[in-house]
Short mmCIF file of C-alpha atoms in Angstrom, two decimals:
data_model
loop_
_atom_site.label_atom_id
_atom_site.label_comp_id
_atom_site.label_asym_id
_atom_site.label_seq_id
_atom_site.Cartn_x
_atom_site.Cartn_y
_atom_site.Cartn_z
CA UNK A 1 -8.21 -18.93 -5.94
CA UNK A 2 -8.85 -15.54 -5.50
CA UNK A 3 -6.03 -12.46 -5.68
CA UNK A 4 -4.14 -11.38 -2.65
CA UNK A 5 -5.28 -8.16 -1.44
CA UNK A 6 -4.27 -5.84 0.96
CA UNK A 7 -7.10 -6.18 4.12
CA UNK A 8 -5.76 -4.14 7.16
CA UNK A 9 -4.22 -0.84 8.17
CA UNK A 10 -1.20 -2.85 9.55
CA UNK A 11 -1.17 -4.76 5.74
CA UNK A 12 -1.82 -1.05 4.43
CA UNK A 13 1.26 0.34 6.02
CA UNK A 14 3.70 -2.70 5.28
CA UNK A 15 2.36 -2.07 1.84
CA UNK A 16 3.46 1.64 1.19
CA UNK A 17 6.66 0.69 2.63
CA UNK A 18 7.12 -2.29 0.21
CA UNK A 19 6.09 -0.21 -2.62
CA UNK A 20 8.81 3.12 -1.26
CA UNK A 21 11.52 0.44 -1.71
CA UNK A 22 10.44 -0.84 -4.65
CA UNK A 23 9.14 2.10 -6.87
CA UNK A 24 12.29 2.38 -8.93
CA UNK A 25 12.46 -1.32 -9.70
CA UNK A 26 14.81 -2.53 -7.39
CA UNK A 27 14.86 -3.82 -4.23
CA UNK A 28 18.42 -3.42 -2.59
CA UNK A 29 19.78 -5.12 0.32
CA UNK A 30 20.02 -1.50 2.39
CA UNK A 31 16.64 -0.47 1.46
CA UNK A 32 15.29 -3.75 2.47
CA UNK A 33 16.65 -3.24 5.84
CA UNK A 34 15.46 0.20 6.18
CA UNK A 35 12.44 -0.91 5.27
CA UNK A 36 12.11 -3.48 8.16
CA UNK A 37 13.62 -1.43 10.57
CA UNK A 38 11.15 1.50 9.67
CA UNK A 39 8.27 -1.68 10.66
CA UNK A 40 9.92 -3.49 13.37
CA UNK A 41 9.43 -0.62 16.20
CA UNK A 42 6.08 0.25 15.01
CA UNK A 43 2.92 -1.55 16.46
CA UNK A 44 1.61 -4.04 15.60
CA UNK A 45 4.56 -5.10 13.92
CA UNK A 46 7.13 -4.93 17.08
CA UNK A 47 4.96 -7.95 17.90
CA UNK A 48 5.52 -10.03 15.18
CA UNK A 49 7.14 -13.23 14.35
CA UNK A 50 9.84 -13.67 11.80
CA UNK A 51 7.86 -15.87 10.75
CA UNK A 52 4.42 -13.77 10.55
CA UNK A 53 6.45 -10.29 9.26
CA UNK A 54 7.65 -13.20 6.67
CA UNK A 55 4.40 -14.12 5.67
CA UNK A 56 3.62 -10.57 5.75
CA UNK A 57 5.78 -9.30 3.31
CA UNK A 58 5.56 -12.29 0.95
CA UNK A 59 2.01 -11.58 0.55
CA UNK A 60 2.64 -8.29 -0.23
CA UNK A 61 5.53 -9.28 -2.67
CA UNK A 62 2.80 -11.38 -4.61
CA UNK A 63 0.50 -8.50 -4.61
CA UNK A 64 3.07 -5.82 -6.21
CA UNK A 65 4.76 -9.02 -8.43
CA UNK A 66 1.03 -9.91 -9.51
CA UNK A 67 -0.53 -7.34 -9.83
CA UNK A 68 1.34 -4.03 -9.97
CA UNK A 69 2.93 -1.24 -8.00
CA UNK A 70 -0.23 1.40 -8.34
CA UNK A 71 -2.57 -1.76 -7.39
CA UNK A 72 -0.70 -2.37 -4.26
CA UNK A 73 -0.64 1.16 -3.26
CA UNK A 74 -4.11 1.75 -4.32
CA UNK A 75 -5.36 -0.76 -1.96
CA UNK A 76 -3.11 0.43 0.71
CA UNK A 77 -4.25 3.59 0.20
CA UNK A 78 -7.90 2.42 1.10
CA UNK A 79 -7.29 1.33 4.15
CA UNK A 80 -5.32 4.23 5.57
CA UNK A 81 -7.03 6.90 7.90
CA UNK A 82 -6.15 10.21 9.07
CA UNK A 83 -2.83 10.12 10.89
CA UNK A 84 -2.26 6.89 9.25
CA UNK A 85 -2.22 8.83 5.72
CA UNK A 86 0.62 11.20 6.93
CA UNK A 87 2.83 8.80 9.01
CA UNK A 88 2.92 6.44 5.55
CA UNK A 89 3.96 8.88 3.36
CA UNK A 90 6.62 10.36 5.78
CA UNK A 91 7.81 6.59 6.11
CA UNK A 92 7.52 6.57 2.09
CA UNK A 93 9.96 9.07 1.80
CA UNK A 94 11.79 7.84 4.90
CA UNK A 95 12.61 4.92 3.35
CA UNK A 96 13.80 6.64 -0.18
CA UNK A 97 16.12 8.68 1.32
CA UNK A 98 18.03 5.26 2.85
CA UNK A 99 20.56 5.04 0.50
CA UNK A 100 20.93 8.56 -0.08
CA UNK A 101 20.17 8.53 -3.86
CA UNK A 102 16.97 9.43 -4.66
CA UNK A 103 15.51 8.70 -8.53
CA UNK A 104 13.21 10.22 -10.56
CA UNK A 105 10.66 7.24 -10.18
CA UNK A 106 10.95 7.61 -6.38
CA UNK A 107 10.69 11.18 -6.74
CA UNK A 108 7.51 10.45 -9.13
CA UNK A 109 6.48 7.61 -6.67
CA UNK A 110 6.44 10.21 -3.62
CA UNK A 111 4.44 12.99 -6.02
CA UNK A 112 1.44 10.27 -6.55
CA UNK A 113 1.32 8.90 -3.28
CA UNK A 114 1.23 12.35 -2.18
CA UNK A 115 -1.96 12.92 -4.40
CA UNK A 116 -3.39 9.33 -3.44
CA UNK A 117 -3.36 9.61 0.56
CA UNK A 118 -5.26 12.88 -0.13
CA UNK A 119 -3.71 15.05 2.69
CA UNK A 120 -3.68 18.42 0.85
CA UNK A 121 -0.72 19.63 -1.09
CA UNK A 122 0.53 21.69 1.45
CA UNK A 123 0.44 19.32 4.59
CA UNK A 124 2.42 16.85 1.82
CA UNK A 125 4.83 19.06 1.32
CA UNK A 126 5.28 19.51 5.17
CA UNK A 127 5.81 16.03 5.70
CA UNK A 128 8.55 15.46 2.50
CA UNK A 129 10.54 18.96 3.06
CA UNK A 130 11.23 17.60 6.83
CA UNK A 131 12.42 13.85 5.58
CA UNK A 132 14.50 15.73 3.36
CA UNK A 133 15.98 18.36 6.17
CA UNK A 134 16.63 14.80 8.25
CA UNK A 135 18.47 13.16 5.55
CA UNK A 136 20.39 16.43 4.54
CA UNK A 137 24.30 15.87 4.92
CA UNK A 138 24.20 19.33 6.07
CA UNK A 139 28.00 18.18 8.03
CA UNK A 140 29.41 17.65 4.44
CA UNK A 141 32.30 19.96 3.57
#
């Protein structure tokens, strides 16, 4: 039986996010929510099933658990366009910032994906100096 491999836009996107939460080797209960709340209001995935966003992520889980965090991104990657590109990394780093602690893997992760979705170094910076202006505590005394 062949590998599990990521095969849609909608798979592509689920995939990034997977890989955001798990990039520093753990998968914690708040980033696991973030991570489907980040999904659940986007399309197609506001259409879903518990049972089909389920099966969703358990395929993914078998890619990154099989085969490896830089497979599963690099065949997310693949199947990302445009807009697509920018709204996953954004969601990437999204999704780091959730617990307010962010690592140097996810830090490294964020770098690399960066690279990967080929935007340009200066739109990617764009996109992860705003998630980090969202995230600031700037009410903290």
């Amino acid at each position: 039986m062949a590998s599990p491999s990521v095969e849609s836009a909608a798979e592509a996107f689920a995939a990034i996010a997977l890989a955001a939460v798990a990039c520093d080797g753990e998968l914690a209960n708040l980033e696991i929510r973030a991570l489907r709340q980040q999904l659940e209001f986007r399309t197609p995935y506001r259409h879903y099933s518990e049972k089909t966003m389920g099966d969703l992520l358990d395929r993914l889980l078998a890619i990154l658990r099989g085969e490896g965090l830089s497979t599963l991104v690099t065949q997310a990657v693949s199947q990302l366009e445009g807009a697509q590109r920018e709204t996953a990394l954004a969601m990437a780093a999204n999704l780091i910032h959730a617990d307010h602690i962010q690592t140097p893997e996810e830090l490294s992760f964020l770098s690399q994906l960066a690279e990967q979705l080929e935007l340009g170094a200066e739109r990617a910076t764009q996109i992860l100096e705003v998630i980090s202006v969202l995230h600031r505590d700037s009410l903290a005394g």
